Coordinates of C-alpha atoms and ligand atoms in Angstrom, one line a residue:
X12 CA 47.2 1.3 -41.1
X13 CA 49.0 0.3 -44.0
X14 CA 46.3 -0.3 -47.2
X15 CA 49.3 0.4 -49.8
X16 CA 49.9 -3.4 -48.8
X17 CA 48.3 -4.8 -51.6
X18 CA 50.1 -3.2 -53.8
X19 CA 53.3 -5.4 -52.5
X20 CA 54.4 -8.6 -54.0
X21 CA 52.9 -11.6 -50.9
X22 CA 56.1 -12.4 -50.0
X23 CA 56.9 -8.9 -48.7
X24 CA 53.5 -8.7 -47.0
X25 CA 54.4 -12.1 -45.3
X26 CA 57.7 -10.4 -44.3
X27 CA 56.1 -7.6 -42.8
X28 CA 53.5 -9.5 -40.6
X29 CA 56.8 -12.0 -39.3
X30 CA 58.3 -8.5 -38.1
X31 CA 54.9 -7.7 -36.2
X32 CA 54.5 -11.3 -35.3
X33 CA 58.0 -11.0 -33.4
X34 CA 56.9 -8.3 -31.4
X35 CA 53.4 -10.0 -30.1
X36 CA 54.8 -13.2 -29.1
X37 CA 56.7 -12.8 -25.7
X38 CA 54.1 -10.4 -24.5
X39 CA 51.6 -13.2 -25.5
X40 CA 53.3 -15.9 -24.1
X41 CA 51.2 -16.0 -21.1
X42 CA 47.8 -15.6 -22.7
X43 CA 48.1 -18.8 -24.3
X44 CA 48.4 -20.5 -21.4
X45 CA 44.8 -20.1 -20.5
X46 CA 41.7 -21.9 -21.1
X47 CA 39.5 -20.7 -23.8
X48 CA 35.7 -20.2 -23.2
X49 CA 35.1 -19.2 -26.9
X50 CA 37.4 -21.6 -29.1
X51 CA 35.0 -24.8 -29.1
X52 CA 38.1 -26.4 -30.0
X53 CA 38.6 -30.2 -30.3
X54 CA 41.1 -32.1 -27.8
X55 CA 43.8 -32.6 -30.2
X56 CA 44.3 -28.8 -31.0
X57 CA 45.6 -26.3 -28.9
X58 CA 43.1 -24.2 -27.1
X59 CA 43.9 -20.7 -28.0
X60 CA 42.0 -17.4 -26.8
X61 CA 41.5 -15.0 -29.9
X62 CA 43.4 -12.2 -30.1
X63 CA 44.4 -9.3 -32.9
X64 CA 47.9 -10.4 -34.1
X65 CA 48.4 -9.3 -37.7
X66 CA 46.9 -6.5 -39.7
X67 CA 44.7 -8.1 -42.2
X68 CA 46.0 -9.3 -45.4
X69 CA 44.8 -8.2 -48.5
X70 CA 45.6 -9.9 -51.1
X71 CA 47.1 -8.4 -54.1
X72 CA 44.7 -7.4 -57.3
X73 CA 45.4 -9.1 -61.1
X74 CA 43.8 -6.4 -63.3
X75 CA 45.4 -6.9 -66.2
X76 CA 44.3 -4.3 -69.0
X77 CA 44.7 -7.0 -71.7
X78 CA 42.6 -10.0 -70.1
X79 CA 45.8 -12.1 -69.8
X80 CA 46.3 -13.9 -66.1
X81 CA 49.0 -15.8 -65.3
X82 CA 48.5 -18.2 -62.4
X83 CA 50.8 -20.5 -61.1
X84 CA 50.2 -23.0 -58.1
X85 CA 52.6 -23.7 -55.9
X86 CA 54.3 -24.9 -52.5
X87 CA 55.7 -22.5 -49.5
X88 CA 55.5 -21.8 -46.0
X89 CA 54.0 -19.1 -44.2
X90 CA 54.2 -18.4 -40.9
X91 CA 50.4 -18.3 -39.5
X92 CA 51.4 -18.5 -35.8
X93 CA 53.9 -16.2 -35.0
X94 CA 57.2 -18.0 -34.2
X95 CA 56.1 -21.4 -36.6
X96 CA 56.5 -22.2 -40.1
X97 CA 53.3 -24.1 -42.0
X98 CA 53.7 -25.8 -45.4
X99 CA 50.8 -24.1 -47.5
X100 CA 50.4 -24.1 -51.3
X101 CA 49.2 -20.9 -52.7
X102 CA 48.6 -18.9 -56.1
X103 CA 51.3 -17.0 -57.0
X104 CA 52.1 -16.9 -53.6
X105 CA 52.8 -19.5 -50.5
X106 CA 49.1 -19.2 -49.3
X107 CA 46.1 -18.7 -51.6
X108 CA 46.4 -16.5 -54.6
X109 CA 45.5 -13.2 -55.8
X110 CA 42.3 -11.4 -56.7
X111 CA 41.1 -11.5 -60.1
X112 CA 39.5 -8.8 -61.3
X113 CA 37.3 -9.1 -64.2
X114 CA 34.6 -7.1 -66.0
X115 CA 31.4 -8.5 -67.6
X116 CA 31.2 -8.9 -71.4
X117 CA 35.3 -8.5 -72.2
X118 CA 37.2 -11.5 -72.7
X119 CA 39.6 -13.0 -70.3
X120 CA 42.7 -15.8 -71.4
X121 CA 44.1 -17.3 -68.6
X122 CA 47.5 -19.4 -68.0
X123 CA 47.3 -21.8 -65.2
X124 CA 50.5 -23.5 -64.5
X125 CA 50.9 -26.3 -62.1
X126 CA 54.1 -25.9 -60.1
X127 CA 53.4 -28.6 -57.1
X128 CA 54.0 -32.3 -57.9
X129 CA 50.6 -33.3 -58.1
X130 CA 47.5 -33.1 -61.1
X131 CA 45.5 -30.5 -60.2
X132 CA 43.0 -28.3 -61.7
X133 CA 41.4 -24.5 -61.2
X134 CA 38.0 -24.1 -61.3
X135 CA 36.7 -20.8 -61.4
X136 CA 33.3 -21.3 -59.0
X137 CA 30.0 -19.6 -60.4
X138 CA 31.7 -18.7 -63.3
X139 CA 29.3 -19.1 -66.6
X140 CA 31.9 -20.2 -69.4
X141 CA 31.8 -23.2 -71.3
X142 CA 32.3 -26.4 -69.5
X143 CA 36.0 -27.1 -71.4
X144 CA 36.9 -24.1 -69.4
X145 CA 35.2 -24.7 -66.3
X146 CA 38.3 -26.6 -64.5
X147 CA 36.8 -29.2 -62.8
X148 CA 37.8 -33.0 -63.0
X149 CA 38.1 -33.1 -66.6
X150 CA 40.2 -30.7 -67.4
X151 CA 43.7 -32.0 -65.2
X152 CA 46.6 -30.3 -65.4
X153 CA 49.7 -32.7 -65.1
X154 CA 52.7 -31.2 -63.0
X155 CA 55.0 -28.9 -65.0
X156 CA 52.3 -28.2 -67.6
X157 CA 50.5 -24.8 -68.5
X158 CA 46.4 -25.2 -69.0
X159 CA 45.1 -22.0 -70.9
X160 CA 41.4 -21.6 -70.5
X161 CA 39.5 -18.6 -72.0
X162 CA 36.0 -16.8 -71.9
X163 CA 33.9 -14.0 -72.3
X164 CA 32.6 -13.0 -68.6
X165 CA 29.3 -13.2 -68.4
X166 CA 28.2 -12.6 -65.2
X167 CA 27.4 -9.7 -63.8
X168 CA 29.3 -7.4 -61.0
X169 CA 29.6 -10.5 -58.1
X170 CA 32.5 -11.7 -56.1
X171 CA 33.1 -15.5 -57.5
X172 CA 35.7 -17.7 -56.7
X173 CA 39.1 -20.2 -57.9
X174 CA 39.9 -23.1 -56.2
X175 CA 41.5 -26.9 -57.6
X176 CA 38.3 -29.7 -58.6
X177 CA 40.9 -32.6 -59.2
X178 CA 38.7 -35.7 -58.9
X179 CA 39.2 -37.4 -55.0
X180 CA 41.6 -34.8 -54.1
X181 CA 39.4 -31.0 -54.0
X182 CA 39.6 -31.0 -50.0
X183 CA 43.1 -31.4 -49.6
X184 CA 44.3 -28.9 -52.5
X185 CA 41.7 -26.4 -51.1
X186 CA 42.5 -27.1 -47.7
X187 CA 46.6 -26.4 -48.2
X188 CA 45.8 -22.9 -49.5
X189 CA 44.7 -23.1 -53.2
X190 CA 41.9 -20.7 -53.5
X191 CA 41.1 -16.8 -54.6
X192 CA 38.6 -14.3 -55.3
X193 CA 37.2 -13.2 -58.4
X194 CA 35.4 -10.0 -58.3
X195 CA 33.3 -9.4 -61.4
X196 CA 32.8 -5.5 -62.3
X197 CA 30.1 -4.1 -63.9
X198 CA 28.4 -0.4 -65.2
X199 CA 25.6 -1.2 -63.5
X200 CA 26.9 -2.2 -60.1
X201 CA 29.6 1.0 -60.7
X202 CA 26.5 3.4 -60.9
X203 CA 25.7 2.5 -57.4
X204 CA 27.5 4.7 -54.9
X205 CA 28.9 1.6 -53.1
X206 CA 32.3 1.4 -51.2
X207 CA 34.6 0.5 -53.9
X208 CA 38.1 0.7 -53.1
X209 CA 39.7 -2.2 -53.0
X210 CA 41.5 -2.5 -49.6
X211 CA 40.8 0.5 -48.4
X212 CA 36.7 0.4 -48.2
X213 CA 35.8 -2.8 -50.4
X214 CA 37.3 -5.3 -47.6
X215 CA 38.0 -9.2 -49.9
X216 CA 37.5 -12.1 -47.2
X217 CA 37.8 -15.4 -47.6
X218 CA 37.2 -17.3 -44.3
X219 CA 39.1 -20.3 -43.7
X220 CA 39.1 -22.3 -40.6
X221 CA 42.3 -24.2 -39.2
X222 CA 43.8 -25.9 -36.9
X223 CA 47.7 -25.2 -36.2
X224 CA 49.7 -26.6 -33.4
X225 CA 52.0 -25.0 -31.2
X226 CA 54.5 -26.4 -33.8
X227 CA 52.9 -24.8 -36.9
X228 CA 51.8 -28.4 -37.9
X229 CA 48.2 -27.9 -39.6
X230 CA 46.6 -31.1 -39.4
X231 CA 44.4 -32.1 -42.8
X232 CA 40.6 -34.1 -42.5
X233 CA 40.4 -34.8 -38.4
X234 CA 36.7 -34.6 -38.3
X235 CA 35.2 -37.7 -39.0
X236 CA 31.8 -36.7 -40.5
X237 CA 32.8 -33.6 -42.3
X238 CA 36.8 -33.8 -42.2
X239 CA 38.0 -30.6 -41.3
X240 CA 36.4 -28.8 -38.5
X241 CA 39.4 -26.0 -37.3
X242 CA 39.8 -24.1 -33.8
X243 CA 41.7 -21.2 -35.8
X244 CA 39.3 -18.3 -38.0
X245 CA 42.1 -17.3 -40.8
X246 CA 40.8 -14.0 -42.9
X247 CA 42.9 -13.8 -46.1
X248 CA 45.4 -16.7 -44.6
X249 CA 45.6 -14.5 -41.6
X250 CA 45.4 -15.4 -37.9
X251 CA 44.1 -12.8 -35.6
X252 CA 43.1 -10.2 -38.2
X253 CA 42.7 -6.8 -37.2
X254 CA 41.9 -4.2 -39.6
X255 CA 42.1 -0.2 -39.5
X256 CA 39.1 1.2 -41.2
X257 CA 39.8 4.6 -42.7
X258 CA 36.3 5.3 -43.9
X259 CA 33.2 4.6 -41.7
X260 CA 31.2 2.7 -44.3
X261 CA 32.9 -0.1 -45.3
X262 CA 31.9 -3.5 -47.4
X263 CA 32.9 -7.0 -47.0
X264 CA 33.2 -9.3 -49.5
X265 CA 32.8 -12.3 -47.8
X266 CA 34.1 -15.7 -48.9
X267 CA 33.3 -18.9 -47.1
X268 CA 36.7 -20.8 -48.4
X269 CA 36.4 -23.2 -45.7
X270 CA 36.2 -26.9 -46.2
X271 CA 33.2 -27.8 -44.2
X272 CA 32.3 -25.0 -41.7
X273 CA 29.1 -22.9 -41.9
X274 CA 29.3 -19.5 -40.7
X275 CA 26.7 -17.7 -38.9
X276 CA 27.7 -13.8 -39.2
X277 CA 27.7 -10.5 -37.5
X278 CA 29.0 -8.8 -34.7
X279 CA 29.7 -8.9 -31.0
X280 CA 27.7 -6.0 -30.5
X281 CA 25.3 -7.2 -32.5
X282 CA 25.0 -4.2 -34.7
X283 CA 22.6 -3.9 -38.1
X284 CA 24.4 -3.7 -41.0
X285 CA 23.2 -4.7 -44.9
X286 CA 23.6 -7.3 -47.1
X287 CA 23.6 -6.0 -50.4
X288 CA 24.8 -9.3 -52.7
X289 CA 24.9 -12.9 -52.5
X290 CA 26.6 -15.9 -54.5
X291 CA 25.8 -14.2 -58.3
X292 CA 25.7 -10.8 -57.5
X293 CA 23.5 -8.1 -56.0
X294 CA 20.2 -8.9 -54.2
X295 CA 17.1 -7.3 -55.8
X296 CA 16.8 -4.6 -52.4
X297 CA 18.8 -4.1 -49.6
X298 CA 18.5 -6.4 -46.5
X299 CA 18.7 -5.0 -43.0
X300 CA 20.2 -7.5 -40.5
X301 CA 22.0 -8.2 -37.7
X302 CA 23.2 -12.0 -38.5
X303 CA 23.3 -14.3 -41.5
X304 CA 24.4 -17.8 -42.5
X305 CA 27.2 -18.6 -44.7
X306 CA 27.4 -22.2 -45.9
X307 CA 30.4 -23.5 -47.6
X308 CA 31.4 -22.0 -51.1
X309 CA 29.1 -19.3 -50.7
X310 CA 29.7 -15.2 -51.1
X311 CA 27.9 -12.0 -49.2
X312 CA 28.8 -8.6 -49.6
X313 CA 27.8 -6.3 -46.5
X314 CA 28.4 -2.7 -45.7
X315 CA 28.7 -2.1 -42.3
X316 CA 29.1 1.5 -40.6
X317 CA 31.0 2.1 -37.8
X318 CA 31.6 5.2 -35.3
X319 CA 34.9 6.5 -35.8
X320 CA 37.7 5.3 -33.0
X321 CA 35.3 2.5 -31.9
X322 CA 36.4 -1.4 -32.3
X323 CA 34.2 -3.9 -33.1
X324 CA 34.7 -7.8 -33.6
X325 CA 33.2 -9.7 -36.2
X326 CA 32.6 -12.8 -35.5
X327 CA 30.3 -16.3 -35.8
X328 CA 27.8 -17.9 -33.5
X329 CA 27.0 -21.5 -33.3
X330 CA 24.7 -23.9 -34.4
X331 CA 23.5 -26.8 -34.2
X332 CA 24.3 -27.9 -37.4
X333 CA 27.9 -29.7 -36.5
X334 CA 29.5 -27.7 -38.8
X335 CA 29.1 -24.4 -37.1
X336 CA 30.1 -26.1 -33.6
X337 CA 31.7 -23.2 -31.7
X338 CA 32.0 -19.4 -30.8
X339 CA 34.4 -18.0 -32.5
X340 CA 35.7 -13.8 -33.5
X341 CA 36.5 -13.9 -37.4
X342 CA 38.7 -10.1 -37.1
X343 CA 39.0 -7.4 -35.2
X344 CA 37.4 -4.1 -37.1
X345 CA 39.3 -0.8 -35.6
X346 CA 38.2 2.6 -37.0
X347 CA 40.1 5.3 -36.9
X348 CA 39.3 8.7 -35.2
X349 CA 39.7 10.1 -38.2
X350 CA 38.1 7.8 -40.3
X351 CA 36.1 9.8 -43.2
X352 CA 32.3 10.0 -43.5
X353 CA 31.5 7.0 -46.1
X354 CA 28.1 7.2 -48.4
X355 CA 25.2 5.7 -46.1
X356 CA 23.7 2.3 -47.1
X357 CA 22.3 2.4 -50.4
X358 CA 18.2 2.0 -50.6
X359 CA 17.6 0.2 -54.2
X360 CA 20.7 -2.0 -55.7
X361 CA 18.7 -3.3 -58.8
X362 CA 19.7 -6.7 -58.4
X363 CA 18.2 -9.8 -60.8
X364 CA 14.9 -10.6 -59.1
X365 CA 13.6 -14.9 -58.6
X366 CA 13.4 -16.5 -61.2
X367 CA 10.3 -18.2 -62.5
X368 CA 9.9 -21.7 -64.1
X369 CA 6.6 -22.2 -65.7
X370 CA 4.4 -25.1 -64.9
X371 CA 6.1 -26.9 -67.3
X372 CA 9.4 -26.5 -66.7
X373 CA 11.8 -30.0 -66.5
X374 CA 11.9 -31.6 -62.9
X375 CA 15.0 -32.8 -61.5
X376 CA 15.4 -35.0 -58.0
X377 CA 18.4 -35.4 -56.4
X378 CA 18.4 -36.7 -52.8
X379 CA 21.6 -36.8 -50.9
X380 CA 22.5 -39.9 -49.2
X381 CA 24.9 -40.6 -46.3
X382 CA 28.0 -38.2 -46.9
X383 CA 28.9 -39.7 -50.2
X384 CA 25.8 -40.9 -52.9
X385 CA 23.2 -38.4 -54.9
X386 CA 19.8 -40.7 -55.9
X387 CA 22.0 -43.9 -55.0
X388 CA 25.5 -43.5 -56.9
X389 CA 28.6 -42.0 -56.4
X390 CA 30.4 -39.8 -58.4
X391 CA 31.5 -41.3 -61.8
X392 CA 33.6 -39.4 -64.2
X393 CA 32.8 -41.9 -67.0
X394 CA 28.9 -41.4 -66.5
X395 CA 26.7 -38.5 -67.6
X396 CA 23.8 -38.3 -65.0
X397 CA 21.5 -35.3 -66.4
X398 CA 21.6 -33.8 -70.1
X399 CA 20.0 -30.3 -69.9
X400 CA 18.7 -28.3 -73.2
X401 CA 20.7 -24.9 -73.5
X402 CA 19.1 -21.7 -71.8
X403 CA 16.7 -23.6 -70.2
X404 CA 15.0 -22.8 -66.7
X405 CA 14.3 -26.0 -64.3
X406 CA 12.7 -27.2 -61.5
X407 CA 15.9 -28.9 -59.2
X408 CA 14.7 -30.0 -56.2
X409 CA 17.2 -31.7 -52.9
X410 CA 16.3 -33.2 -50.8
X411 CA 18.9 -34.2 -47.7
X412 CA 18.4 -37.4 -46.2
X413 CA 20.8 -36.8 -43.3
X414 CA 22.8 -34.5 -41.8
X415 CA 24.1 -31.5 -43.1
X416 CA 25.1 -30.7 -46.9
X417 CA 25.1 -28.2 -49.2
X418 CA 24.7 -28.1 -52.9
X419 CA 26.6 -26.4 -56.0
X420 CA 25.7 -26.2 -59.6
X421 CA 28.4 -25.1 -62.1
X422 CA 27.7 -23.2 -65.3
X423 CA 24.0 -21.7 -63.9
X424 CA 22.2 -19.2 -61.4
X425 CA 19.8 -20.2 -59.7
X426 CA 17.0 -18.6 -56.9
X427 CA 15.4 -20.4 -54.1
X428 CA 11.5 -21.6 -54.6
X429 CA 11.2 -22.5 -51.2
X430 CA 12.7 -24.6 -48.2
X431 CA 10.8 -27.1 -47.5
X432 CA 7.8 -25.6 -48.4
X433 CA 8.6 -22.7 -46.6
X434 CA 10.0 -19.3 -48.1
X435 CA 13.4 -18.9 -47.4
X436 CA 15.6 -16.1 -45.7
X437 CA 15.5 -12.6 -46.8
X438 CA 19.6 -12.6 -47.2
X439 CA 19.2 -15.5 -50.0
X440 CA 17.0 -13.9 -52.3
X441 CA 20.0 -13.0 -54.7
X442 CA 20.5 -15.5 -57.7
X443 CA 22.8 -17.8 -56.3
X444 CA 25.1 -21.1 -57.2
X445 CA 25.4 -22.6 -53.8
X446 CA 23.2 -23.6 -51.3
X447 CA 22.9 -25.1 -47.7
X448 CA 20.8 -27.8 -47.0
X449 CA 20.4 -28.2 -43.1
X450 CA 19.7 -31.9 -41.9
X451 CA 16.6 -33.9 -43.1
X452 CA 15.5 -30.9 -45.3
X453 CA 14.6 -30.2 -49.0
X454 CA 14.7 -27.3 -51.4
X455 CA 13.5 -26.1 -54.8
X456 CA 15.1 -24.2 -57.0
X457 CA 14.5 -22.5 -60.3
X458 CA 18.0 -22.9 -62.0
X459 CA 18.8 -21.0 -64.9
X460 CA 21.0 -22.8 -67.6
X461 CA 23.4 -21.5 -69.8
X462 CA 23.6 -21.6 -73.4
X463 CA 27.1 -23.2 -74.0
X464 CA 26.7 -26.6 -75.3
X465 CA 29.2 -29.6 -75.2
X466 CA 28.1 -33.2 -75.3
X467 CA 31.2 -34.4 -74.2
X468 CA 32.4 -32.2 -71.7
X469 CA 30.2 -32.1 -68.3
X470 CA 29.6 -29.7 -65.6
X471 CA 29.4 -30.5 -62.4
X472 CA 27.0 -30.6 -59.1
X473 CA 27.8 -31.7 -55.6
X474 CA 28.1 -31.4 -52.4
X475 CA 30.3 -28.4 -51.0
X476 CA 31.8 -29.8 -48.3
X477 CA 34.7 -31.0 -49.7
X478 CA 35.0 -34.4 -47.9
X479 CA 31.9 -35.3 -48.9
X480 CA 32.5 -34.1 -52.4
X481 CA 35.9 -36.5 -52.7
X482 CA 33.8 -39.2 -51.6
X483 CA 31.7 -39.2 -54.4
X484 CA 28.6 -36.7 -53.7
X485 CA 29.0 -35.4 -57.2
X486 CA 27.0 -36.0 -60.3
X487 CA 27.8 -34.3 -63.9
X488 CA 25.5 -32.8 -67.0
X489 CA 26.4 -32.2 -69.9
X490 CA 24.1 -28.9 -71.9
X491 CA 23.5 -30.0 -75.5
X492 CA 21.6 -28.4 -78.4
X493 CA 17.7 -28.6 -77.7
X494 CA 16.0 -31.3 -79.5
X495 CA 19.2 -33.8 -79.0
X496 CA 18.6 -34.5 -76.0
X497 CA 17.4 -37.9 -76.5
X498 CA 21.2 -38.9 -78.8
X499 CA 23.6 -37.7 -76.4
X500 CA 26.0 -40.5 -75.3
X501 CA 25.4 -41.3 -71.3
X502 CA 29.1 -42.7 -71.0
X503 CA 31.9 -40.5 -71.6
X504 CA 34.3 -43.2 -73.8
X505 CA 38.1 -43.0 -72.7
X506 CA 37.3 -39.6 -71.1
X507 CA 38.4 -40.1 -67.7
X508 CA 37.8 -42.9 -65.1
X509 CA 35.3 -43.7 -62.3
Ligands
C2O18 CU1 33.5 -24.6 -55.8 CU2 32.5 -27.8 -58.1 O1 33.1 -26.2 -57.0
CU19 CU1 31.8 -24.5 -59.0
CU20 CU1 27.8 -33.1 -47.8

């Protein structure tokens, strides 16, 4: 039970977990001989049985008083079965990066240097900034150089996201470790008597899926529909997370960093808990359940009370959506006898309600063809598919002519109208950026647009699994003055190339 661990520089923490790798790997030597019944693992990757191995990582907090982040990406190795090395990139770091911690309305000036020998970029997900700033496959940054972004946070209290958007190569940057949480503060959200101690009560995890060989080899895009489909459930970069809970009321921030896989979360006992934000923040009321899906991209917060010296395993269930094949136990949950009496769940959050366009709100199709075409075209960085008036509230509706996808809109919120005609869950009610589309299905949503405008500089939508993304399920829109609409340029003129 060690929370003062995110107060240590990753390297250290990496250090520590080898020492407690050591220890667990002759006494499980003999446990990974056997056959799994839960991995649903894939013949070319080592069938594994779950087992607690390393005490969760946290990763370590950027709060900086003044607004000023320095990032830098680069290339390591951590060892994420015990006794192997894997080449990861990370943030700061050799795997992933640090949490950013940011509060609405004050400004925030970041310094993103790229330290691997590729172009990359960092793209701060459901962010509202202006597109310039918005990292995606416009705004490169050649290795060696320093990109300097900066905003005033808009959003409200919400866990967000950082990962690379270079243009063809998102799913392999993401998938060697580039990605981060951003948790958004706000006076609001710190009225609520919600579990708030970073670490200790307020649990950051991003779930990742891998697969690592015996040899620490982890293989990149084996799946051939959705390219990376792993046998392993990392938390935080770790394998086999267990994690001592010192208070009986804790929340997760959950993160679905993985490429392709969608999540369906709880626990093995199947206990209630409540859901009390989704992609943008908090829901309008608390939600009461016992199991909830998490698409690619996508953020929940849950609190979750547990008896004190009891263990629980929280874990996902699978579907029949292809990517959710498989049983699988995220982390091990262990509180302590002595664990301290948290706040119980809260009953009102006061989170944005739907949003509502009027009956003449603008339109928008997009259907989503094969794994790599939105209404007929791939992604073209020279071509402006949609111009949108700023602040304005639309009508987008997808429509998924094939097996599963998922759909992201940068620089907006949006709320779901319906599925298919059909209301949709009670755990997506919260204004969201990301959504899941299961096969041969449509959905509305009311999107809510921002108000920074830029003719020349697009924001993104696409598909979220990041194969399919690379491949060229991606269209861009510029937001432009009202009333221009009609003038804007549809090409981008030596602005990038297709
Ligand atoms: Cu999470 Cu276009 O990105
Ligand atoms: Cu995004
Ligand atoms: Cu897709």
């Amino acid at each position: 039970m060690n929370m003062s661990s995110s107060a240590r520089p990753p390297s250290e923490l990496w250090t520590l977990n080898r020492r407690s790798f050591l220890g667990l790997v002759a006494a499980g030597s003999a446990v990974l001989l056997l056959p799994s019944c839960t991995s649903g693992g894939t013949a070319s990757s080592p069938d594994r049985p779950w087992k607690p191995r390393n005490p969760l990582r946290i990763p370590d907090e950027l709060h900086p008083e003044d607004g000023a982040f320095g990032l830098t990406v680069q290339k390591g190795t951590t060892e994420i079965l015990p006794g192997t090395t894997t080449p990861t990139w990370g943030v700061n770091g050799p795997f992933l990066g640090p949490t950013l911690r940011m509060r609405s309305n004050e400004p925030v000036r970041m310094s993103v240097t790229n330290g691997v020998d590729e172009t990359t970029t960092m793209h701060w997900h459901g962010m509202h900034l202006p597109a310039m700033m918005d990292g995606g496959p416009h705004q490169p940054i050649e290795p060696g150089k320093t990109w300097t972004p900066s905003w005033t946070v808009k959003n409200t209290a919400s866990t967000l996201w950082y990962h690379p958007h270079p243009h063809g190569d998102t799913a392999q940057h993401v998938f060697n470790g580039v990605a981060g949480m951003i948790i958004v503060d706000d006076d609001h959200a710190d009225s609520l008597e919600l579990p708030h101690e970073y670490g200790v009560d307020d649990i950051p995890c991003i779930l990742m899926d891998r697969t690592i060989t015996d040899d620490g080899q982890m293989p990149f895009d084996t799946e051939p529909n959705f390219g990376q489909m792993g046998t392993e459930m990392l938390v935080n970069g770790t394998m086999g997370s267990y994690f001592d809970a010192t208070r009986t009321t804790v929340r997760f921030r959950l993160l679905n960093g993985s490429n392709a896989r969608l999540y369906h979360l709880g626990f093995a006992d199947d206990r209630e808990f409540t859901l009390i934000a989704g992609d943008q923040g908090l829901v309008p009321e608390p939600v009461r359940l016992s199991r909830f899906a998490l698409g690619p991209a996508e953020r929940a917060e849950i609190i979750v009370q547990f008896q004190p010296g009891e263990t629980v395993r929280m874990n996902t269930t699978a579907g029949s959506a292809r990517i959710d094949q498989g049983d699988f136990t995220i982390m091990e949950i262990r509180a302590q006898g002595d664990a301290v009496p948290g706040v119980a769940p809260p009953t009102s959050l006061g989170g944005a309600g739907p949003l509502a366009a009027s009956a003449d709100a603008t339109i928008r199709h997009f259907k989503l063809q094969g794994h790599d075409a939105i209404n007929g075209q791939e992604m073209d960085m020279s071509r402006i598919d949609e111009v949108v008036p700023a602040g304005a509230l639309e009508v987008w509706e997808v429509e998924n002519t094939v097996y599963a996808h998922n759909f992201h809109i940068h620089g907006c919120e949006f709320t779901i109208l319906d599925r298919s005609g059909k209301p949709c869950e009670k755990w997506e009610t919260a204004r969201k950026d990301t959504v899941h589309l299961p096969e041969k299905t449509a959905v509305r949503l009311a999107v809510q647009f921002g108000t920074d405008t830029d003719p020349m500089s697009p924001y993104m939508y696409h598909c979220h699994i990041l194969r399919h993304e690379d491949a060229g399920m991606m269209g861009q829109f510029v937001v432009v003055t009202p009333g221009t609409e009609d003038s804007i340029s549809r090409t981008l003129d030596g602005h990038g190339h297709g």
